[in-house]
mmCIF file of C-alpha atoms and ligand atoms in Angstrom:
data_model
loop_
_atom_site.group_PDB
_atom_site.id
_atom_site.type_symbol
_atom_site.label_atom_id
_atom_site.label_comp_id
_atom_site.label_asym_id
_atom_site.label_seq_id
_atom_site.Cartn_x
_atom_site.Cartn_y
_atom_site.Cartn_z
ATOM 1 C CA UNK V 228 74.644 71.099 36.345
ATOM 2 C CA UNK V 229 78.104 70.894 34.728
ATOM 3 C CA UNK V 230 77.401 73.918 32.512
ATOM 4 C CA UNK V 231 80.305 76.151 33.447
ATOM 5 C CA UNK V 232 82.966 77.516 31.120
ATOM 6 C CA UNK V 233 86.226 79.034 32.294
ATOM 7 C CA UNK V 234 88.131 81.308 29.889
ATOM 8 C CA UNK V 235 91.358 83.250 29.574
ATOM 9 C CA UNK V 236 92.544 85.596 26.834
ATOM 10 C CA UNK V 237 96.089 86.592 25.957
ATOM 11 C CA UNK V 238 97.617 88.875 23.372
ATOM 12 C CA UNK V 239 101.106 88.281 21.996
ATOM 13 C CA UNK V 240 103.058 90.331 19.474
ATOM 14 C CA UNK V 241 105.108 88.786 16.727
ATOM 15 C CA UNK V 242 108.881 89.078 16.610
ATOM 16 C CA UNK V 243 111.330 89.693 13.796
ATOM 17 C CA UNK V 244 114.752 88.060 13.880
ATOM 18 C CA UNK V 245 117.787 90.270 13.368
ATOM 19 C CA UNK V 246 120.017 87.188 13.643
ATOM 20 C CA UNK V 247 118.084 84.484 11.830
ATOM 21 C CA UNK V 248 117.154 81.002 12.899
ATOM 22 C CA UNK V 249 117.402 78.743 9.853
ATOM 23 C CA UNK V 250 117.929 74.996 10.232
ATOM 24 C CA UNK V 251 116.973 72.415 12.828
ATOM 25 C CA UNK V 252 119.246 69.824 14.378
ATOM 26 C CA UNK V 253 116.155 68.020 15.738
ATOM 27 C CA UNK V 254 112.897 68.342 13.832
ATOM 28 C CA UNK V 255 110.544 66.880 16.436
ATOM 29 C CA UNK V 256 111.769 68.884 19.414
ATOM 30 C CA UNK V 257 112.540 71.890 17.155
ATOM 31 C CA UNK V 258 116.155 72.436 18.171
ATOM 32 C CA UNK V 259 118.060 74.943 16.024
ATOM 33 C CA UNK V 260 121.560 74.790 14.527
ATOM 34 C CA UNK V 261 122.387 78.277 15.806
ATOM 35 C CA UNK V 262 121.374 80.955 18.326
ATOM 36 C CA UNK V 263 119.101 83.736 17.083
ATOM 37 C CA UNK V 264 118.154 87.245 18.233
ATOM 38 C CA UNK V 265 114.903 89.091 17.580
ATOM 39 C CA UNK V 266 113.015 92.259 18.312
ATOM 40 C CA UNK V 267 109.441 91.945 19.508
ATOM 41 C CA UNK V 268 107.043 94.233 17.672
ATOM 42 C CA UNK V 269 104.482 96.611 19.085
ATOM 43 C CA UNK V 270 101.334 94.522 19.727
ATOM 44 C CA UNK V 271 99.119 97.223 18.251
ATOM 45 C CA UNK V 272 100.096 96.253 14.720
ATOM 46 C CA UNK V 273 101.129 92.631 14.505
ATOM 47 C CA UNK V 274 99.755 90.376 17.162
ATOM 48 C CA UNK V 275 97.697 87.317 17.909
ATOM 49 C CA UNK V 276 94.816 87.309 20.355
ATOM 50 C CA UNK V 277 93.862 83.924 21.718
ATOM 51 C CA UNK V 278 91.030 82.902 24.006
ATOM 52 C CA UNK V 279 91.201 79.485 25.593
ATOM 53 C CA UNK V 280 88.172 77.942 27.259
ATOM 54 C CA UNK V 281 87.613 74.810 29.290
ATOM 55 C CA UNK V 282 84.297 73.201 30.122
ATOM 56 C CA UNK V 283 83.060 69.742 31.102
ATOM 57 C CA UNK V 284 80.559 70.193 28.251
ATOM 58 C CA UNK V 285 83.339 70.150 25.614
ATOM 59 C CA UNK V 286 83.656 66.770 23.869
ATOM 60 C CA UNK V 287 87.102 67.241 22.345
ATOM 61 C CA UNK V 288 89.927 69.759 21.924
ATOM 62 C CA UNK V 289 89.036 72.160 19.097
ATOM 63 C CA UNK V 290 90.595 75.271 17.615
ATOM 64 C CA UNK V 291 89.514 78.108 15.332
ATOM 65 C CA UNK V 292 92.005 80.365 13.543
ATOM 66 C CA UNK V 293 90.584 83.638 12.239
ATOM 67 C CA UNK V 294 87.105 82.153 12.605
ATOM 68 C CA UNK V 295 87.800 78.948 10.673
ATOM 69 C CA UNK V 296 88.151 75.609 12.427
ATOM 70 C CA UNK V 297 91.598 74.025 12.045
ATOM 71 C CA UNK V 298 92.872 70.601 12.969
ATOM 72 C CA UNK V 299 94.754 70.144 16.225
ATOM 73 C CA UNK V 300 95.994 66.703 15.214
ATOM 74 C CA UNK V 301 99.425 67.942 14.083
ATOM 75 C CA UNK V 302 102.419 67.049 16.255
ATOM 76 C CA UNK V 303 103.201 70.672 17.004
ATOM 77 C CA UNK V 304 99.853 71.426 18.609
ATOM 78 C CA UNK V 305 99.834 68.062 20.364
ATOM 79 C CA UNK V 306 103.305 68.671 21.829
ATOM 80 C CA UNK V 307 102.331 72.092 23.167
ATOM 81 C CA UNK V 308 99.043 70.856 24.631
ATOM 82 C CA UNK V 309 100.703 67.826 26.238
ATOM 83 C CA UNK V 310 103.563 69.828 27.750
ATOM 84 C CA UNK V 311 101.296 72.498 29.174
ATOM 85 C CA UNK V 312 98.772 69.962 30.544
ATOM 86 C CA UNK V 313 101.640 68.216 32.357
ATOM 87 C CA UNK V 314 102.262 71.435 34.275
ATOM 88 C CA UNK V 315 98.622 72.311 34.975
ATOM 89 C CA UNK V 316 97.698 72.946 38.609
ATOM 90 C CA UNK V 317 94.582 73.287 40.710
ATOM 91 C CA UNK V 318 92.296 76.158 39.704
ATOM 92 C CA UNK V 319 89.521 77.555 41.831
ATOM 93 C CA UNK V 320 86.952 80.213 40.909
ATOM 94 C CA UNK V 321 84.936 80.747 44.092
ATOM 95 C CA UNK V 322 82.512 83.247 42.512
ATOM 96 C CA UNK V 323 81.469 80.763 39.862
ATOM 97 C CA UNK V 324 81.782 77.831 42.241
ATOM 98 C CA UNK V 325 84.294 76.054 40.015
ATOM 99 C CA UNK V 326 87.118 73.888 41.236
ATOM 100 C CA UNK V 327 89.397 72.026 38.867
ATOM 101 C CA UNK V 328 91.783 69.553 40.469
ATOM 102 C CA UNK V 329 95.228 69.026 39.015
ATOM 103 C CA UNK V 330 94.254 65.560 37.713
ATOM 104 C CA UNK V 331 91.061 66.891 36.037
ATOM 105 C CA UNK V 332 93.025 68.682 33.315
ATOM 106 C CA UNK V 333 93.879 65.375 31.647
ATOM 107 C CA UNK V 334 90.182 64.663 31.053
ATOM 108 C CA UNK V 335 88.854 68.151 30.361
ATOM 109 C CA UNK V 336 88.737 69.416 26.782
ATOM 110 C CA UNK V 337 89.667 72.822 25.456
ATOM 111 C CA UNK V 338 88.209 75.193 22.895
ATOM 112 C CA UNK V 339 90.695 77.684 21.452
ATOM 113 C CA UNK V 340 89.936 80.745 19.321
ATOM 114 C CA UNK V 341 92.805 82.663 17.814
ATOM 115 C CA UNK V 342 92.917 85.800 15.656
ATOM 116 C CA UNK V 343 95.819 87.405 13.811
ATOM 117 C CA UNK V 344 95.568 91.092 12.968
ATOM 118 C CA UNK V 345 97.899 90.556 9.980
ATOM 119 C CA UNK V 346 98.238 88.171 7.002
ATOM 120 C CA UNK V 347 98.776 84.548 8.029
ATOM 121 C CA UNK V 348 101.773 82.631 6.630
ATOM 122 C CA UNK V 349 102.991 85.454 4.409
ATOM 123 C CA UNK V 350 106.411 85.578 5.984
ATOM 124 C CA UNK V 351 105.192 87.892 8.707
ATOM 125 C CA UNK V 352 105.983 85.400 11.452
ATOM 126 C CA UNK V 353 102.365 84.564 12.188
ATOM 127 C CA UNK V 354 103.279 81.231 13.750
ATOM 128 C CA UNK V 355 105.629 83.013 16.137
ATOM 129 C CA UNK V 356 102.902 85.087 17.735
ATOM 130 C CA UNK V 357 100.394 82.232 17.442
ATOM 131 C CA UNK V 358 102.139 79.505 19.409
ATOM 132 C CA UNK V 359 103.537 81.956 21.983
ATOM 133 C CA UNK V 360 100.035 83.256 22.600
ATOM 134 C CA UNK V 361 98.519 79.779 22.765
ATOM 135 C CA UNK V 362 101.045 78.573 25.321
ATOM 136 C CA UNK V 363 100.788 81.752 27.375
ATOM 137 C CA UNK V 364 96.962 81.714 27.428
ATOM 138 C CA UNK V 365 96.877 78.025 28.395
ATOM 139 C CA UNK V 366 99.451 78.633 31.126
ATOM 140 C CA UNK V 367 97.210 81.337 32.582
ATOM 141 C CA UNK V 368 94.085 79.173 32.326
ATOM 142 C CA UNK V 369 95.768 76.194 33.973
ATOM 143 C CA UNK V 370 97.557 78.215 36.657
ATOM 144 C CA UNK V 371 100.954 77.007 35.425
ATOM 145 C CA UNK V 372 103.865 78.192 37.607
ATOM 146 C CA UNK V 373 106.689 78.122 35.047
ATOM 147 C CA UNK V 374 108.319 81.436 34.096
ATOM 148 C CA UNK V 375 108.477 82.911 30.576
ATOM 149 C CA UNK V 376 111.753 81.181 29.674
ATOM 150 C CA UNK V 377 110.375 77.805 30.681
ATOM 151 C CA UNK V 378 107.174 78.513 28.745
ATOM 152 C CA UNK V 379 109.319 79.552 25.774
ATOM 153 C CA UNK V 380 110.735 76.014 25.620
ATOM 154 C CA UNK V 381 107.140 74.757 25.211
ATOM 155 C CA UNK V 382 106.190 77.383 22.609
ATOM 156 C CA UNK V 383 109.378 76.390 20.748
ATOM 157 C CA UNK V 384 107.858 72.967 20.126
ATOM 158 C CA UNK V 385 104.983 74.635 18.273
ATOM 159 C CA UNK V 386 107.157 76.884 16.124
ATOM 160 C CA UNK V 387 110.814 77.683 16.729
ATOM 161 C CA UNK V 388 110.509 81.429 16.391
ATOM 162 C CA UNK V 389 107.534 81.410 18.803
ATOM 163 C CA UNK V 390 109.833 80.957 21.787
ATOM 164 C CA UNK V 391 111.126 84.512 21.248
ATOM 165 C CA UNK V 392 107.632 86.089 21.471
ATOM 166 C CA UNK V 393 107.197 85.392 25.190
ATOM 167 C CA UNK V 394 109.216 88.549 25.922
ATOM 168 C CA UNK V 395 109.195 92.170 24.761
ATOM 169 C CA UNK V 396 112.281 94.107 23.712
ATOM 170 C CA UNK V 397 115.248 92.195 22.305
ATOM 171 C CA UNK V 398 115.271 88.457 22.848
ATOM 172 C CA UNK V 399 117.823 85.717 22.352
ATOM 173 C CA UNK V 400 116.941 82.111 21.632
ATOM 174 C CA UNK V 401 119.805 80.081 23.051
ATOM 175 C CA UNK V 402 120.208 76.949 20.929
ATOM 176 C CA UNK V 403 121.214 74.819 23.922
ATOM 177 C CA UNK V 404 123.262 71.620 24.113
ATOM 178 C CA UNK V 405 120.947 69.051 25.672
ATOM 179 C CA UNK V 406 119.432 66.327 23.527
ATOM 180 C CA UNK V 407 116.046 66.655 25.250
ATOM 181 C CA UNK V 408 115.890 70.383 24.385
ATOM 182 C CA UNK V 409 115.524 71.463 28.007
ATOM 183 C CA UNK V 410 118.130 74.242 27.613
ATOM 184 C CA UNK V 411 116.922 75.487 24.205
ATOM 185 C CA UNK V 412 114.949 78.507 25.342
ATOM 186 C CA UNK V 413 114.514 82.256 25.062
ATOM 187 C CA UNK V 414 115.900 84.930 27.365
ATOM 188 C CA UNK V 415 115.274 88.655 27.316
ATOM 189 C CA UNK V 416 118.403 90.672 26.457
ATOM 190 C CA UNK V 417 116.878 94.096 27.136
ATOM 191 C CA UNK V 418 113.283 95.170 27.634
ATOM 192 C CA UNK V 419 111.229 97.348 25.257
ATOM 193 C CA UNK V 420 112.229 100.580 27.022
ATOM 194 C CA UNK V 421 115.962 100.109 26.477
ATOM 195 C CA UNK V 422 115.968 101.228 22.830
ATOM 196 C CA UNK V 423 112.643 102.903 22.140
ATOM 197 C CA UNK V 424 113.954 105.307 19.474
ATOM 198 C CA UNK V 425 113.796 102.486 16.934
ATOM 199 C CA UNK V 426 110.879 102.674 14.554
ATOM 200 C CA UNK V 427 109.653 99.824 12.403
ATOM 201 C CA UNK V 428 107.946 99.978 9.028
ATOM 202 C CA UNK V 429 106.890 96.834 7.208
ATOM 203 C CA UNK V 430 106.527 96.979 3.463
ATOM 204 C CA UNK V 431 104.008 94.261 2.657
ATOM 205 C CA UNK V 432 105.298 93.361 -0.772
ATOM 206 C CA UNK V 433 102.864 90.484 -1.000
ATOM 207 C CA UNK V 434 100.285 89.241 1.461
ATOM 208 C CA UNK V 435 99.945 85.951 -0.423
ATOM 209 C CA UNK V 436 100.981 82.726 1.287
ATOM 210 C CA UNK V 437 104.616 81.805 0.846
ATOM 211 C CA UNK V 438 105.423 78.948 -1.506
ATOM 212 C CA UNK V 439 107.998 77.056 0.561
ATOM 213 C CA UNK V 440 107.118 76.597 4.229
ATOM 214 C CA UNK V 441 109.936 77.318 6.659
ATOM 215 C CA UNK V 442 109.850 73.681 7.803
ATOM 216 C CA UNK V 443 110.546 72.161 4.394
ATOM 217 C CA UNK V 444 112.864 75.026 3.454
ATOM 218 C CA UNK V 445 115.006 74.464 6.539
ATOM 219 C CA UNK V 446 115.093 70.727 5.973
ATOM 220 C CA UNK V 447 116.310 71.182 2.399
ATOM 221 C CA UNK V 448 118.918 73.752 3.487
ATOM 222 C CA UNK V 449 120.245 71.499 6.263
ATOM 223 C CA UNK V 450 120.501 68.608 3.813
ATOM 224 C CA UNK V 451 122.104 70.446 0.900
ATOM 225 C CA UNK V 452 123.681 73.805 1.813
ATOM 226 C CA UNK V 453 127.361 73.962 2.705
ATOM 227 C CA UNK V 454 126.918 77.658 3.355
ATOM 228 C CA UNK V 455 124.466 76.769 6.139
ATOM 229 C CA UNK V 456 127.147 74.636 7.845
ATOM 230 C CA UNK V 457 129.657 77.469 7.594
ATOM 231 C CA UNK V 458 127.118 80.027 8.822
ATOM 232 C CA UNK V 459 126.078 77.966 11.864
ATOM 233 C CA UNK V 460 129.647 77.085 12.886
ATOM 234 C CA UNK V 461 131.727 80.103 11.943
ATOM 235 C CA UNK V 462 129.502 83.128 11.406
ATOM 236 C CA UNK V 463 126.556 83.215 13.807
ATOM 237 C CA UNK V 464 128.451 82.573 17.091
ATOM 238 C CA UNK V 465 130.604 85.687 16.549
ATOM 239 C CA UNK V 466 127.804 87.719 15.037
ATOM 240 C CA UNK V 467 125.511 86.985 17.975
ATOM 241 C CA UNK V 468 128.064 88.430 20.411
ATOM 242 C CA UNK V 469 128.541 91.516 18.222
ATOM 243 C CA UNK V 470 124.782 91.971 17.982
ATOM 244 C CA UNK V 471 124.361 91.725 21.752
ATOM 245 C CA UNK V 472 127.054 94.390 22.139
ATOM 246 C CA UNK V 473 125.374 96.674 19.566
ATOM 247 C CA UNK V 474 121.998 96.315 21.288
ATOM 248 C CA UNK V 475 123.460 96.929 24.732
ATOM 249 C CA UNK V 476 125.183 100.116 23.516
ATOM 250 C CA UNK V 477 122.314 101.225 21.241
ATOM 251 C CA UNK V 478 124.917 101.380 18.501
ATOM 252 C CA UNK V 479 122.712 101.756 15.433
ATOM 253 C CA UNK V 480 125.524 101.671 12.869
ATOM 254 C CA UNK V 481 126.701 98.232 14.053
ATOM 255 C CA UNK V 482 123.146 97.054 14.585
ATOM 256 C CA UNK V 483 122.159 97.943 11.017
ATOM 257 C CA UNK V 484 125.284 96.424 9.503
ATOM 258 C CA UNK V 485 124.804 93.126 11.345
ATOM 259 C CA UNK V 486 121.041 92.969 10.722
ATOM 260 C CA UNK V 487 121.345 93.520 6.965
ATOM 261 C CA UNK V 488 124.308 91.155 6.657
ATOM 262 C CA UNK V 489 122.467 88.409 8.491
ATOM 263 C CA UNK V 490 119.301 88.746 6.437
ATOM 264 C CA UNK V 491 121.369 88.634 3.265
ATOM 265 C CA UNK V 492 123.263 85.562 4.423
ATOM 266 C CA UNK V 493 120.050 83.767 5.304
ATOM 267 C CA UNK V 494 118.723 84.405 1.795
ATOM 268 C CA UNK V 495 122.092 83.346 0.367
ATOM 269 C CA UNK V 496 121.687 80.035 2.234
ATOM 270 C CA UNK V 497 118.270 79.691 0.593
ATOM 271 C CA UNK V 498 119.873 80.245 -2.792
ATOM 272 C CA UNK V 499 122.612 77.757 -1.855
ATOM 273 C CA UNK V 500 119.940 75.135 -1.176
ATOM 274 C CA UNK V 501 119.187 72.516 -3.801
ATOM 275 C CA UNK V 502 116.738 73.134 -5.359
ATOM 276 C CA UNK V 503 117.187 76.856 -4.568
ATOM 277 C CA UNK V 504 114.547 78.668 -2.513
ATOM 278 C CA UNK V 505 113.526 82.203 -3.494
ATOM 279 C CA UNK V 506 111.751 84.087 -0.735
ATOM 280 C CA UNK V 507 112.554 87.607 -1.902
ATOM 281 C CA UNK V 508 111.264 88.932 -5.198
ATOM 282 C CA UNK V 509 112.261 91.776 -7.483
ATOM 283 C CA UNK V 510 110.532 94.399 -5.342
ATOM 284 C CA UNK V 511 112.368 93.084 -2.260
ATOM 285 C CA UNK V 512 115.675 93.436 -4.078
ATOM 286 C CA UNK V 513 114.831 96.956 -5.223
ATOM 287 C CA UNK V 514 113.975 97.943 -1.641
ATOM 288 C CA UNK V 515 117.383 96.631 -0.496
ATOM 289 C CA UNK V 516 119.183 98.658 -3.167
ATOM 290 C CA UNK V 517 117.205 101.746 -2.262
ATOM 291 C CA UNK V 518 118.031 101.466 1.457
ATOM 292 C CA UNK V 519 121.715 100.661 0.778
ATOM 293 C CA UNK V 520 122.046 103.719 -1.467
ATOM 294 C CA UNK V 521 120.299 105.992 0.987
ATOM 295 C CA UNK V 522 122.383 104.745 3.930
ATOM 296 C CA UNK V 523 125.575 105.332 1.970
ATOM 297 C CA UNK V 524 124.549 108.833 0.897
ATOM 298 C CA UNK V 525 123.777 109.775 4.528
ATOM 299 C CA UNK V 526 127.260 108.717 5.651
ATOM 300 C CA UNK V 527 125.839 106.602 8.492
ATOM 301 C CA UNK V 528 123.034 104.020 8.408
ATOM 302 C CA UNK V 529 119.523 105.377 8.922
ATOM 303 C CA UNK V 530 117.637 102.154 8.288
ATOM 304 C CA UNK V 531 118.249 98.413 8.632
ATOM 305 C CA UNK V 532 116.338 95.921 6.495
ATOM 306 C CA UNK V 533 115.554 92.311 7.155
ATOM 307 C CA UNK V 534 113.454 89.710 5.303
ATOM 308 C CA UNK V 535 112.038 86.452 6.683
ATOM 309 C CA UNK V 536 110.662 83.537 4.677
ATOM 310 C CA UNK V 537 108.778 85.819 2.306
ATOM 311 C CA UNK V 538 109.215 88.960 0.179
ATOM 312 C CA UNK V 539 108.079 91.502 2.802
ATOM 313 C CA UNK V 540 110.630 94.046 4.005
ATOM 314 C CA UNK V 541 110.929 94.782 7.698
ATOM 315 C CA UNK V 542 112.627 98.157 7.931
ATOM 316 C CA UNK V 543 114.038 99.319 11.240
ATOM 317 C CA UNK V 544 114.719 103.053 11.297
ATOM 318 C CA UNK V 545 117.116 104.579 13.814
ATOM 319 C CA UNK V 546 114.468 107.039 15.013
ATOM 320 C CA UNK V 547 111.145 108.626 14.147
ATOM 321 C CA UNK V 548 112.738 111.239 11.902
ATOM 322 C CA UNK V 549 114.546 108.628 9.822
ATOM 323 C CA UNK V 550 111.331 106.592 9.667
ATOM 324 C CA UNK V 551 109.402 109.589 8.370
ATOM 325 C CA UNK V 552 111.998 110.156 5.657
ATOM 326 C CA UNK V 553 112.029 106.477 4.819
ATOM 327 C CA UNK V 554 108.256 106.326 4.451
ATOM 328 C CA UNK V 555 108.248 109.358 2.216
ATOM 329 C CA UNK V 556 110.876 107.722 -0.004
ATOM 330 C CA UNK V 557 109.092 104.381 -0.057
ATOM 331 C CA UNK V 558 105.747 105.910 -0.932
ATOM 332 C CA UNK V 559 107.399 107.718 -3.809
ATOM 333 C CA UNK V 560 109.396 104.765 -5.182
ATOM 334 C CA UNK V 561 107.067 101.913 -4.169
ATOM 335 C CA UNK V 562 103.516 103.252 -4.079
ATOM 336 C CA UNK V 563 101.119 100.641 -2.713
ATOM 337 C CA UNK V 564 98.599 98.957 -5.006
ATOM 338 C CA UNK V 565 99.569 101.055 -8.003
ATOM 339 C CA UNK V 566 100.897 98.191 -10.111
ATOM 340 C CA UNK V 567 100.681 95.244 -7.703
ATOM 341 C CA UNK V 568 104.416 95.552 -6.873
ATOM 342 C CA UNK V 569 103.566 96.250 -3.264
ATOM 343 C CA UNK V 570 100.397 95.729 -1.217
ATOM 344 C CA UNK V 571 100.613 98.090 1.743
ATOM 345 C CA UNK V 572 102.693 99.446 4.599
ATOM 346 C CA UNK V 573 102.361 98.638 8.252
ATOM 347 C CA UNK V 574 103.783 101.438 10.306
ATOM 348 C CA UNK V 575 104.676 101.837 13.944
ATOM 349 C CA UNK V 576 102.660 104.979 14.534
ATOM 350 C CA UNK V 577 100.171 107.075 12.587
ATOM 351 C CA UNK V 578 101.859 110.378 13.385
ATOM 352 C CA UNK V 579 104.681 109.390 11.081
ATOM 353 C CA UNK V 580 102.434 110.297 8.143
ATOM 354 C CA UNK V 581 102.194 113.862 9.301
ATOM 355 C CA UNK V 582 105.919 114.205 9.825
ATOM 356 C CA UNK V 583 106.563 112.822 6.386
ATOM 357 C CA UNK V 584 104.346 115.583 5.050
ATOM 358 C CA UNK V 585 102.123 113.179 3.170
ATOM 359 C CA UNK V 586 98.945 113.422 5.229
ATOM 360 C CA UNK V 587 97.034 114.810 2.289
ATOM 361 C CA UNK V 588 97.483 111.743 0.118
ATOM 362 C CA UNK V 589 94.448 109.559 -0.252
ATOM 363 C CA UNK V 590 96.244 106.248 -0.521
ATOM 364 C CA UNK V 591 98.063 106.915 2.716
ATOM 365 C CA UNK V 592 94.823 107.081 4.689
ATOM 366 C CA UNK V 593 94.115 103.545 3.637
ATOM 367 C CA UNK V 594 97.512 102.428 4.876
ATOM 368 C CA UNK V 595 97.070 103.184 8.535
HETATM 369 O O1 PMV Z 829 109.649 79.451 13.432
HETATM 370 P P1 PMV Z 829 109.514 79.185 11.956
HETATM 371 O O2 PMV Z 829 109.484 77.740 11.641
HETATM 372 O O3 PMV Z 829 108.339 79.944 11.380
HETATM 373 O O4 PMV Z 829 110.830 79.751 11.238
HETATM 374 C C1 PMV Z 829 111.165 81.109 11.200
HETATM 375 C C2 PMV Z 829 112.327 81.337 10.309
HETATM 376 C C3 PMV Z 829 112.642 82.790 10.024
HETATM 377 O O5 PMV Z 829 111.532 83.617 10.250
HETATM 378 C C4 PMV Z 829 113.019 82.921 8.566
HETATM 379 C C5 PMV Z 829 113.828 83.276 10.849
HETATM 380 C C6 PMV Z 829 113.566 83.592 12.288
HETATM 381 O O6 PMV Z 829 114.532 83.484 13.071
HETATM 382 O O7 PMV Z 829 112.445 83.972 12.660
#
């Protein structure tokens, strides 16, 4: 009568780096060439939900992503599964009459179902939420004792940026010094309540898959870009300290300056790579110009922009009022779907539409 199934579900938001991770010093362990800092997004809009199940009836480890079966044979999945299984402990469910001994986990197989509520691999950090959620759900299922930072070092081996999604608020991924990667992990700088005036709008310039994966892009940059060497050695160490200071003091002017500068330098590294990598497109560039002009005309920054490995703009407004103004401007200059320049907007909160005075527009309804 070995018919039982034991399940756990977890939900993990994605994160957006304000100091970018770009370049690995070890590709297998996923060890970066510099520290990075990110903000974890509100799970309502960009998150992964993962259910993990274990049963003696399962013949092999299997996984479904957005309803489609995917292969678990890749090194990244295998590393995460191996590391988490190593730490599995005894689990007992008295109601169901289930007892799993520590040693049983090596023989038992898993079924994993994962859903993203946003476009996969479009430069919206889908792998970040995905591996963080997988590791967290498995840790719950297997009664793993390790804390979030220790789990982050496992999620890191799935996707580097994933290690930062184990925490809310602002998070730092410390690059570490050890060769085995044991000190390359994420720590929370401040929790989500520390700076809750910030408001994030994502302009989905294109929901198509990106052309150069971050893995091959990073490899090419590490091999060919001198700017990457300079950035990792001379720029990021100082910038990381300044960013931590800005976050601690909720100093939006410094925060915006550092965030925009770091995004621009990351994309400059991509351009400095041979052959050059273009993640931003013309619409991305026009959004940057628009925000720069607006910030200058206001006298102090209202909005910070940052772009990952894709053309989509992540816009961080200093507060709800600035976000409302920003959205109004964006809808005017970059209307979604009108000429395929821009797909849609993902916004932090629906009420922003009302404050922007655009609640009557038909297109806007479809955005939320
Ligand atoms: O974790 P990966 O391999 O998806 O790389 C993420 C790289 C960037 O998103 C461009 C930067 C970052 O720090 O998240």
